[in-house]
Coordinates of C-alpha atoms and ligand atoms in Angstrom, one line a residue:
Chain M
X970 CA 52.8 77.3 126.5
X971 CA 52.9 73.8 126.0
X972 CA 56.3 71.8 126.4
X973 CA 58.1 69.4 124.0
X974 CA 58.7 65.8 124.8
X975 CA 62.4 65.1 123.7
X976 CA 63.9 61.6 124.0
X977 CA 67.4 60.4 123.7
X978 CA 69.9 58.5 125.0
X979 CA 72.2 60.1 127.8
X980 CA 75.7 58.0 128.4
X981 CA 73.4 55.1 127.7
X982 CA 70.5 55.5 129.4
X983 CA 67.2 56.3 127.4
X984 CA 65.9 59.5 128.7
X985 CA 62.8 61.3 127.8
X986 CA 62.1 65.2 129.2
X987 CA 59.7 68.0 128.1
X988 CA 61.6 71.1 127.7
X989 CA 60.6 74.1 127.0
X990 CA 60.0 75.8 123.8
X991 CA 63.5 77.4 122.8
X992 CA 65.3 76.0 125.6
X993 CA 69.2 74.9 125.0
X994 CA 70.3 71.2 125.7
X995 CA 72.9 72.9 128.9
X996 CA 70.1 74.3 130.7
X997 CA 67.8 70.9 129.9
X998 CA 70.6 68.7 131.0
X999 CA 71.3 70.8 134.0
X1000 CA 67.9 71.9 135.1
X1001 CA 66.0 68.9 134.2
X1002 CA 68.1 65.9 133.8
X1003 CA 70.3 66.7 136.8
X1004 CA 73.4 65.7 134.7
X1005 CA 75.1 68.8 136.1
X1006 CA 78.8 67.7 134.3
X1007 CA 78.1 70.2 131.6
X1008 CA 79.2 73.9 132.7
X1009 CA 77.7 77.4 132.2
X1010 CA 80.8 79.6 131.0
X1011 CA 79.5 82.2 128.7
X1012 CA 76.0 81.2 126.8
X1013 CA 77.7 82.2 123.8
X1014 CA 80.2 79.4 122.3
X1015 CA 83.2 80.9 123.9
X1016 CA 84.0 79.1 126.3
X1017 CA 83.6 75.8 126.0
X1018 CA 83.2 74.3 129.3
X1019 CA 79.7 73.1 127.9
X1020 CA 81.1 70.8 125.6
X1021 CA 79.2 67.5 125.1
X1022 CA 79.7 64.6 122.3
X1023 CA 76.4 64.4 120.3
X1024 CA 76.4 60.8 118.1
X1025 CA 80.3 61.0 119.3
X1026 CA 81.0 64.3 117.7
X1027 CA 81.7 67.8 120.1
X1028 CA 79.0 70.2 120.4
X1029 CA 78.3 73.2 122.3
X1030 CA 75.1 72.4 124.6
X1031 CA 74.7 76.0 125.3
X1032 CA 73.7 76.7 121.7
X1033 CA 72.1 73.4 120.9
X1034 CA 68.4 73.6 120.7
X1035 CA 67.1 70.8 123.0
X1036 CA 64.9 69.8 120.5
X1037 CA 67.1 68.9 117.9
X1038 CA 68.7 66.0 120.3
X1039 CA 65.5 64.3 119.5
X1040 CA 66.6 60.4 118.6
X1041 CA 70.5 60.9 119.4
X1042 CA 72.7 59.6 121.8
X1043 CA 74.5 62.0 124.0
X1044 CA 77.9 62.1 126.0
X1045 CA 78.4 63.9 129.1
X1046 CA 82.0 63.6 131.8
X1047 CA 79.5 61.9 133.9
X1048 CA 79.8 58.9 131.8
X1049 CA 83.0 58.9 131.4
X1050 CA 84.2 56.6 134.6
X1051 CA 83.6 53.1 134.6
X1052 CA 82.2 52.0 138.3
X1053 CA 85.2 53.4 140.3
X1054 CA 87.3 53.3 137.5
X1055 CA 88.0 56.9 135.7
X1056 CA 88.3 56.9 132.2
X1057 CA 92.4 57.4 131.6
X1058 CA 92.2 61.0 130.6
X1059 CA 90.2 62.0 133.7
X1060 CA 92.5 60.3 135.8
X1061 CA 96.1 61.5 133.7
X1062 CA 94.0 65.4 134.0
X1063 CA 93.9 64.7 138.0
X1064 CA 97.7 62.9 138.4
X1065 CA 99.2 65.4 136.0
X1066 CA 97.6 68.8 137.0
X1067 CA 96.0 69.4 133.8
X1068 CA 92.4 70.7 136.1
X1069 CA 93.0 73.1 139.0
X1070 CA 90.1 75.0 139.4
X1071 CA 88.5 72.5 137.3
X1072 CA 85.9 74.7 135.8
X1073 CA 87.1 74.1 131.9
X1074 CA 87.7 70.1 132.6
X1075 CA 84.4 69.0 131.6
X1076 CA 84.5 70.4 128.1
X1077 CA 88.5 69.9 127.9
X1078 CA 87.5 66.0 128.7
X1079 CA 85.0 65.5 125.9
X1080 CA 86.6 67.7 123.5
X1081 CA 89.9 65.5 124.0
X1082 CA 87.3 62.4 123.9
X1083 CA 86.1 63.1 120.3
X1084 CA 89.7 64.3 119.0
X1085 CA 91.2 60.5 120.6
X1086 CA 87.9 58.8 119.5
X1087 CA 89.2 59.9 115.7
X1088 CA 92.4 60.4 115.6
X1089 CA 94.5 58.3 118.4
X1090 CA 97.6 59.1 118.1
X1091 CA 97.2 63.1 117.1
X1092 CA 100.6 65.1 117.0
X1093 CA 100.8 68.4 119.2
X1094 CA 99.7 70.9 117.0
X1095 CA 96.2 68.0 116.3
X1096 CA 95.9 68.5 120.0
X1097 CA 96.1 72.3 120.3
X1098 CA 93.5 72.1 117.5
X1099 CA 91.3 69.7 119.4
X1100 CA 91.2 71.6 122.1
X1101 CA 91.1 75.2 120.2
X1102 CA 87.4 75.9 121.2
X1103 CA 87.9 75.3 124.9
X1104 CA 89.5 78.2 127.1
X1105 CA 91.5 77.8 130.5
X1106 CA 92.5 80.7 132.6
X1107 CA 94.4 78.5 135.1
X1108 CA 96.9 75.9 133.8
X1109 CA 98.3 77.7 130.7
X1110 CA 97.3 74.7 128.3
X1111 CA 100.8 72.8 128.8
X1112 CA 99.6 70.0 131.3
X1113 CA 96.1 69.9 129.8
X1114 CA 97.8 68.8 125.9
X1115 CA 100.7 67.4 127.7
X1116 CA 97.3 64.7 129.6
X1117 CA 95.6 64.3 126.5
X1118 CA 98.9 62.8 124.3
X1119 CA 99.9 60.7 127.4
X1120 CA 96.3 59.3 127.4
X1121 CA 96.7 58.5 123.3
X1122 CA 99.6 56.8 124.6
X1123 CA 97.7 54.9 127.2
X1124 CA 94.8 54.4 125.3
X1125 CA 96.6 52.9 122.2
X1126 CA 98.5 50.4 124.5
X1127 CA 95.1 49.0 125.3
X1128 CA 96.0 49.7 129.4
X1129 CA 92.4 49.8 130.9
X1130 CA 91.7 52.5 133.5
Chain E
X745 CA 58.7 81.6 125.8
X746 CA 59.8 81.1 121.9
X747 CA 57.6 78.6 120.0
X748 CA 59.5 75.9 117.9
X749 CA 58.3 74.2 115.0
X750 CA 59.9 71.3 113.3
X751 CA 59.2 70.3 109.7
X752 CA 60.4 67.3 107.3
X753 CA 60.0 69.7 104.3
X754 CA 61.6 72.7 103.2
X755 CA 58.4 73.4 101.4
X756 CA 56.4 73.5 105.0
X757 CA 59.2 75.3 106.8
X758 CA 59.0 77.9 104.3
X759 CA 55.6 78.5 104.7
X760 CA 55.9 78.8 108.0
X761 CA 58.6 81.4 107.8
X762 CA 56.0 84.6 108.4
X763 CA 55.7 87.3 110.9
X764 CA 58.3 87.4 113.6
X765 CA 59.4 83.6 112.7
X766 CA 63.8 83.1 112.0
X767 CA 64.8 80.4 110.5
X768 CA 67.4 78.1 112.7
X769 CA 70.2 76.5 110.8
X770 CA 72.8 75.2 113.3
X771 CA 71.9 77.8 116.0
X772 CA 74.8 78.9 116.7
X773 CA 74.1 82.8 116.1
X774 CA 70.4 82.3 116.5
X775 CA 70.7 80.5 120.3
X776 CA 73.7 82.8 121.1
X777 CA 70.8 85.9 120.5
X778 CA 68.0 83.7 122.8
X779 CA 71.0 83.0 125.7
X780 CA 71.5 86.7 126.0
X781 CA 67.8 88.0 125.5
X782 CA 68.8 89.9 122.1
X783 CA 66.2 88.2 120.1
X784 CA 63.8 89.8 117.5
X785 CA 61.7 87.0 117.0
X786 CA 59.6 84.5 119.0
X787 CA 59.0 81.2 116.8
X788 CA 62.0 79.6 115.7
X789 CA 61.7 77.6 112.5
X790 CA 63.8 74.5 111.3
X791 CA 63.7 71.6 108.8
X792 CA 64.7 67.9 108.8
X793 CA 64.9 67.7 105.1
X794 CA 67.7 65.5 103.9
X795 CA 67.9 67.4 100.8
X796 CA 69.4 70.4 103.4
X797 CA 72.6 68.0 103.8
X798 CA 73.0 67.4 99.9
X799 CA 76.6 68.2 98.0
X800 CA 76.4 67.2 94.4
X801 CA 78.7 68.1 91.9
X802 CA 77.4 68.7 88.1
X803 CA 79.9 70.1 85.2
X804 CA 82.3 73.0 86.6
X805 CA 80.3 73.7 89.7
X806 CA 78.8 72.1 92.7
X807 CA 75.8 72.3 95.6
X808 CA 76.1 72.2 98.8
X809 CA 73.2 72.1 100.7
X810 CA 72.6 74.7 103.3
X811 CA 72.5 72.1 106.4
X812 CA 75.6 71.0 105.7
X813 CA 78.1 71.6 108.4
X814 CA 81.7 72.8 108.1
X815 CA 82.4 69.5 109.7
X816 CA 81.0 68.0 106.8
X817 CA 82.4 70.4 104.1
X818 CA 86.0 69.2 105.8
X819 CA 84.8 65.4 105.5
X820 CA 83.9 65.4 102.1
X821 CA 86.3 64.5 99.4
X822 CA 84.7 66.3 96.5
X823 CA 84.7 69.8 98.7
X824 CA 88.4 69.2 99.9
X825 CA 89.7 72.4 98.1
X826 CA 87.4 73.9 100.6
X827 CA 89.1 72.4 103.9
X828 CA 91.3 74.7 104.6
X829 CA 88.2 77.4 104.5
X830 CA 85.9 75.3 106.7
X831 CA 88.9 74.6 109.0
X832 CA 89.1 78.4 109.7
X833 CA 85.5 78.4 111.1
X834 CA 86.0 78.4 114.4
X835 CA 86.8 75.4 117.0
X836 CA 85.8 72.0 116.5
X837 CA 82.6 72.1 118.5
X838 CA 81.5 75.3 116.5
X839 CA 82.2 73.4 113.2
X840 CA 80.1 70.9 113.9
X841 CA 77.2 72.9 114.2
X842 CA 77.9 76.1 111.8
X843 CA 76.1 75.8 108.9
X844 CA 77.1 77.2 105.3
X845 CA 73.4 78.6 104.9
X846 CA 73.9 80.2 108.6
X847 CA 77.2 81.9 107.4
X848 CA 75.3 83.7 104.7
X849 CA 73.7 85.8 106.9
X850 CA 76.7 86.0 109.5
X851 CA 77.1 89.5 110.3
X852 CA 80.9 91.3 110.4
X853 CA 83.7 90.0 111.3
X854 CA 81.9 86.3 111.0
X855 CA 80.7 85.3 107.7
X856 CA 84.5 83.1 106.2
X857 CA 83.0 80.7 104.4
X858 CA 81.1 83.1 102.7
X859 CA 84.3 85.0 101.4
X860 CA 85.1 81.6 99.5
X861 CA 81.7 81.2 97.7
X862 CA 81.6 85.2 97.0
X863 CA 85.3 84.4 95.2
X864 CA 84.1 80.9 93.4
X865 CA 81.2 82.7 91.7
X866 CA 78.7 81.5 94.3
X867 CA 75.1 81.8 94.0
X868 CA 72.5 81.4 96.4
X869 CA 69.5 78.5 95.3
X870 CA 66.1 79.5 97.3
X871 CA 63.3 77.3 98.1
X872 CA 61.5 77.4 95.5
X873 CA 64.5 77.3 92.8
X874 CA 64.9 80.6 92.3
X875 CA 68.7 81.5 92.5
X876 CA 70.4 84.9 93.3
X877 CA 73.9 85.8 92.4
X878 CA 76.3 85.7 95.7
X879 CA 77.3 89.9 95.4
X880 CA 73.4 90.5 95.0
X881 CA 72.1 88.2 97.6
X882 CA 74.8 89.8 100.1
X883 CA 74.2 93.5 99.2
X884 CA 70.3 92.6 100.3
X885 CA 70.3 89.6 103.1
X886 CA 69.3 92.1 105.6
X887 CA 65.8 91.9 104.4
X888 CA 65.7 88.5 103.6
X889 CA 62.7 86.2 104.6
X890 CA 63.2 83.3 102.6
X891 CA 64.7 79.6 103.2
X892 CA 68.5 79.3 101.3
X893 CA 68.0 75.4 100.0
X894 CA 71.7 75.3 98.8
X895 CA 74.4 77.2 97.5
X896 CA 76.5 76.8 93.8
X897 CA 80.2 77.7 93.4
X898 CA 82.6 76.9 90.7
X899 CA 85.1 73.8 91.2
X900 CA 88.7 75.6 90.8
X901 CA 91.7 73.5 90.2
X902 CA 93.9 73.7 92.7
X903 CA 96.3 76.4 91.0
X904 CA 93.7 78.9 90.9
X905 CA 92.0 78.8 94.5
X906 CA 94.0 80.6 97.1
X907 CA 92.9 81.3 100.7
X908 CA 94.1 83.2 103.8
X909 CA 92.0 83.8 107.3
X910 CA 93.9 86.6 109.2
X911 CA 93.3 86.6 112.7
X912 CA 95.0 87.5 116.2
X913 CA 94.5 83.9 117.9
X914 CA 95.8 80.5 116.9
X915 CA 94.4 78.4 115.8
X916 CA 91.0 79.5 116.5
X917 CA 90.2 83.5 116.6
X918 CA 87.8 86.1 114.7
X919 CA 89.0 87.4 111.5
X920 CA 90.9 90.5 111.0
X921 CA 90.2 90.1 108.0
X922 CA 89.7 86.4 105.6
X923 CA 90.6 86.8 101.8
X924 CA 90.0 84.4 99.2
X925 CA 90.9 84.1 95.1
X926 CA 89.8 82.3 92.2
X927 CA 92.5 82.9 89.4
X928 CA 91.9 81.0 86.8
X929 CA 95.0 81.0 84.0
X930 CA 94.7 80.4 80.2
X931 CA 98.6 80.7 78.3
X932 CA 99.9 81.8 81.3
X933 CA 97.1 84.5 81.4
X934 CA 95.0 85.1 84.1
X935 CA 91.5 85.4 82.8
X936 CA 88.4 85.8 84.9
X937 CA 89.8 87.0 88.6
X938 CA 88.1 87.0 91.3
X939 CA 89.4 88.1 94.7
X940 CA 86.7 89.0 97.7
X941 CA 87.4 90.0 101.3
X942 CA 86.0 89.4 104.9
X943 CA 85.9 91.7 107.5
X944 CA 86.5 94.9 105.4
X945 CA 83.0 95.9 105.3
X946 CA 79.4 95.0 106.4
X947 CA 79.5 91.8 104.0
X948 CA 81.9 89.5 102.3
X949 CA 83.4 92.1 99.3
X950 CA 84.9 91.9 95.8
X951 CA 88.4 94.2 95.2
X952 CA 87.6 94.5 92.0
X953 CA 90.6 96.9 91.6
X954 CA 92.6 94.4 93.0
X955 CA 91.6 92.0 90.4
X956 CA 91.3 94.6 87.3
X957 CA 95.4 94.5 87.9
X958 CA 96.2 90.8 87.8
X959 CA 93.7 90.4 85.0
X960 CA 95.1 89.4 81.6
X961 CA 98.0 89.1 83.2
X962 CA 100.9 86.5 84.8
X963 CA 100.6 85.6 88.4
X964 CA 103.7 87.2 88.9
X965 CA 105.8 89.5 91.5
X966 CA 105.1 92.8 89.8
X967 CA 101.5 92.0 88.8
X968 CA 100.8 91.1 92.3
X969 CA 102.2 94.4 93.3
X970 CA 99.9 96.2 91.2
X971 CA 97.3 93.9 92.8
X972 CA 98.5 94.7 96.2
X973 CA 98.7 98.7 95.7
X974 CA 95.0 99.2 94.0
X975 CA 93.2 97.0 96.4
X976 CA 93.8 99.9 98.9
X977 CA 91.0 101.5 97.0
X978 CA 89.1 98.8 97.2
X979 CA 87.3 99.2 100.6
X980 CA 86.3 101.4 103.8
X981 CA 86.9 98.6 106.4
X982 CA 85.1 99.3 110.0
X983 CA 87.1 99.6 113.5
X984 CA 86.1 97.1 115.7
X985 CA 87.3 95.7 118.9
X986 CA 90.1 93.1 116.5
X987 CA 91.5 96.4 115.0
X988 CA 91.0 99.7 113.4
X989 CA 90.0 100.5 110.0
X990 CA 93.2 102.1 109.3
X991 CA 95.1 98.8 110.6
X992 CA 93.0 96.9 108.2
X993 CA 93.6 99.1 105.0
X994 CA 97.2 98.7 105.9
X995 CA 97.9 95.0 105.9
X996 CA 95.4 94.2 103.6
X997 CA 98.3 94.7 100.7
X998 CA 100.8 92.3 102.7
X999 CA 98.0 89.8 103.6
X1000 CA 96.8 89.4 99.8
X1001 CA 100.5 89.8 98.5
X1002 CA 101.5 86.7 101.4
X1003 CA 98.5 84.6 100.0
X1004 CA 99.2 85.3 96.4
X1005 CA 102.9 84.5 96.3
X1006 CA 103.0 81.9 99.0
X1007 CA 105.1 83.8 101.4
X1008 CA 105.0 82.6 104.6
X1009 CA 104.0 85.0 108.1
X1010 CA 100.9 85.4 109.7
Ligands
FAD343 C1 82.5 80.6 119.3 C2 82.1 81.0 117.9 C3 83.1 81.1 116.9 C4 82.7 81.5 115.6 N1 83.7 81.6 114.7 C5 83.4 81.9 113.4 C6 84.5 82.0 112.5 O1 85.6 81.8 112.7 N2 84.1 82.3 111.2 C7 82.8 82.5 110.8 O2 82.5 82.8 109.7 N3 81.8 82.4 111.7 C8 82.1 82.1 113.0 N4 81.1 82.0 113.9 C9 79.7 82.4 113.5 C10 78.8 81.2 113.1 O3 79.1 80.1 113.9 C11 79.0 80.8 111.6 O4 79.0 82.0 110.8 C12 78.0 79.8 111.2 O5 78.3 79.4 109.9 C13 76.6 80.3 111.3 O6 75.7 79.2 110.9 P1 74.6 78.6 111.8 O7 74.0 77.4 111.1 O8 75.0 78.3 113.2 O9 73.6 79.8 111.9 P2 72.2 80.0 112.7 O10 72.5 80.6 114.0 O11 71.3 78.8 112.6 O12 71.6 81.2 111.8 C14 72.3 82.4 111.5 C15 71.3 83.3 110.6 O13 71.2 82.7 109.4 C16 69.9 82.4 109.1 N5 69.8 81.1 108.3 C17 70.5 80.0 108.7 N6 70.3 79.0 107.7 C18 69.4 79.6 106.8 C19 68.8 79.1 105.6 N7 69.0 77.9 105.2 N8 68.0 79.9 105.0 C20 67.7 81.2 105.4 N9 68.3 81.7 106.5 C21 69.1 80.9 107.2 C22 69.2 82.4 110.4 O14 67.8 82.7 110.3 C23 69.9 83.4 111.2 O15 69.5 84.7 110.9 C24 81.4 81.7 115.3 C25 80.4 81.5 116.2 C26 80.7 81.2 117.5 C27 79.6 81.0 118.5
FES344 S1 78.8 78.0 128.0 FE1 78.7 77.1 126.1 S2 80.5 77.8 125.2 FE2 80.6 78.9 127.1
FES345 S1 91.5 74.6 135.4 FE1 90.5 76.5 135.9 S2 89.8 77.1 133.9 FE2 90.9 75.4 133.4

């Protein structure tokens, strides 16, 4: 069967890819991008770990039809560093523990970049909600909200990476 | 492979909407089905129409367009009695792809936003413009092979809309059970209840017992326990993995009592 050209723009870049009919964004990023930031958890909106911003905003790549992305501009962790520079919430997740065996980070790292994007200085409880879609089985959640309101911190004071 | 086919008109879509084609709102049920192999169809159908992402309020009642997200439903001003509703839809990613013509058809224990419309005497607008009364759409989606334009519900006051998602995880979990109410008062009276369940049967449902006791009534502490004890009758809620039937029938009194009166607890 014939494949779909898709085009959009990935951390900036202008990509176009032909993806096959049905396929979700996750396996198109992964499999034919090579972006392979976004994880596989569970294929079913669970998890979370597949989290990427779409114009900005969270969204589950697993259950994103590839071809809706047409036009749109598209966030993955791997643009989140600057050169050598890591964005301040992947480098406050790595100093304060909040990623051990760092199978969640990727989606905890752009769900906390939308909730900061809109809200920069959320309470706890915003947090929790921000992050309320992504699951961890190894930190317990404490460090990983504990990173994300000492990054609002950081980020409001203007301190660059 | 699954053949998709994108079109800038409802109209078109609809046509196209034959044979063993679904209809894809924000995918989230529909590509969960494709990820795990579980699908019945094998061309997936979708429209860019603008007119999907409508809300437009007119007299009592408004539209919502069925593309609208409950991202959206939570951004917009004229929908904020609805917030707390949309809020309930699971996590923030899921929100902003969950559409309110995709909850429609949400099968048990999904389907929240739904409750609300099935309590604010929703109706369903097909393309087309024929429009189907929320109870008798629900009691026959299963067959349904049409495209949902929008959907119509009453603007409550404030007073007279009350809301409650019961569920085991916080914030975000599957309902035990969601209940909504639209009570609107005249003299004190309340005239025209409406109270509707999630998650206590195969669809959204109406305790009309439940609301044959507050009606005509005060919102009060004893007519809200005569609400409370007839909406036992009201239902024959599943087991499920989230809890029992029995469980449900149990705390549905103490969940609507809670939302009615204001009482705190989860
Ligand atoms: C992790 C997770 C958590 C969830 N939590 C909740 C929750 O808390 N509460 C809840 O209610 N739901 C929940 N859901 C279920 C689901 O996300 C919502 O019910 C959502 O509103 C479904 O909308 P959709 O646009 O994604 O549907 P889709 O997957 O696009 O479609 C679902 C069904 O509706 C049909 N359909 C969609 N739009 C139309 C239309 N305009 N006309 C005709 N048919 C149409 C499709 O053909 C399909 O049969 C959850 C799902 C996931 C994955
Ligand atoms: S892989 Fe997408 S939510 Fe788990
Ligand atoms: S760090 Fe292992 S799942 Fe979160």
């Amino acid at each position: 069967m014939a494949k779909t050209p898709v085009q959009f723009t990935l951390n900036g870049t202008h990509r176009a890819h032909f993806v096959d009919g049905g396929a979700n964004l996750l396996d198109v990023l992964r499999r034919e991008v090579g972006d392979l930031s976004p994880k596989y958890g569970c294929g079913q909106g669970t998890c979370g770990t597949c989290t990427v911003l779409i114009n900005g905003e969270p969204h589950l790549s697993c259950l994103t039809l590839a071809e809706s992305v047409e036009g749109k501009s598209l966030e993955t962790t791997s643009g989140m560093a600057n050169g050598p520079d890591l964005h301040p919430l992947q480098r406050i997740f790595m100093e304060s523990f909040a990623a051990q065996c760092g199978y969640c980070t990727p989606g905890m790292l752009m769900a906390a970049k939308a909730l900061l994007a809109g809200n920069p200085n959320p309470t706890r409880e915003e947090v929790i909600e921000g992050i309320s879609g992504n699951i961890c089985r190894c930190t317990g959640y404490e460090p990983i909200i504990d990173a994300i309101l000492q990054a609002a911190v950081e980020l409001r004071s203007g301190r660059v990476a | 492979m699954i053949a998709v086919e994108t079109f800038p008109s409802i109209d078109q879509a609809s046509s196209a909407l034959t044979g063993d084609a679904i209809y894809l709102g924000g995918g989230t049920l529909v590509m969960r089905a494709l990820n795990y192999g579980e699908q019945n169809f094998t061309r997936i159908v979708r429209s860019t129409d603008p007119t999907l992402k409508q809300i437009a309020a007119s007299g009592d009642r408004i539209t919502i367009g069925a593309g609208v997200t409950m991202a959206e439903v939570m951004a917009s001003p004229e929908l904020s009695f609805l917030a707390p509703v949309a809020r309930n839809v699971g996590g923030p990613a899921v929100r902003n792809m969950a559409s309110v013509g995709g909850n429609l058809f949400a099968e048990h224990p999904y389907g929240d936003f739904t409750v609300a419309l099935l309590a604010l005497k929703g109706s369903v607008t097909l393309n087309g413009g024929g429009e189907q009364e929320m109870e008798s759409f629900l009691s026959s989606r299963s067959g349904f092979t049409e495209v949902v334009t929008s959907v119509s519900l009453v603007r409550p006051s404030e007073r007279d809309f009350f809301w409650k998602k019961v569920s085991r995880v916080k914030p975000k979990g599957i309902s035990v059970m969601s209940i909504a109410a639209w009570l609107p008062q005249s003299g004190g009276r309340i005239s025209g209840a409406r109270i509707s369940f999630g998650a206590m049967g195969a669809t959204p449902l109406r305790a009309k017992s439940a609301e044959a006791a507050l009606e005509g009534q005060g919102l009060d502490q004893s007519s809200v326990a005569a609400a409370c004890a007839a909406v036992r009758g009201d239902f024959q809620p599943p087991d499920d993995a989230l809890a029992s039937g029995w469980y449900r029938s149990e705390v549905a009194p103490v969940h609507l009592r809670r939302m009615l009166l204001g009482e705190g607890g989860r």
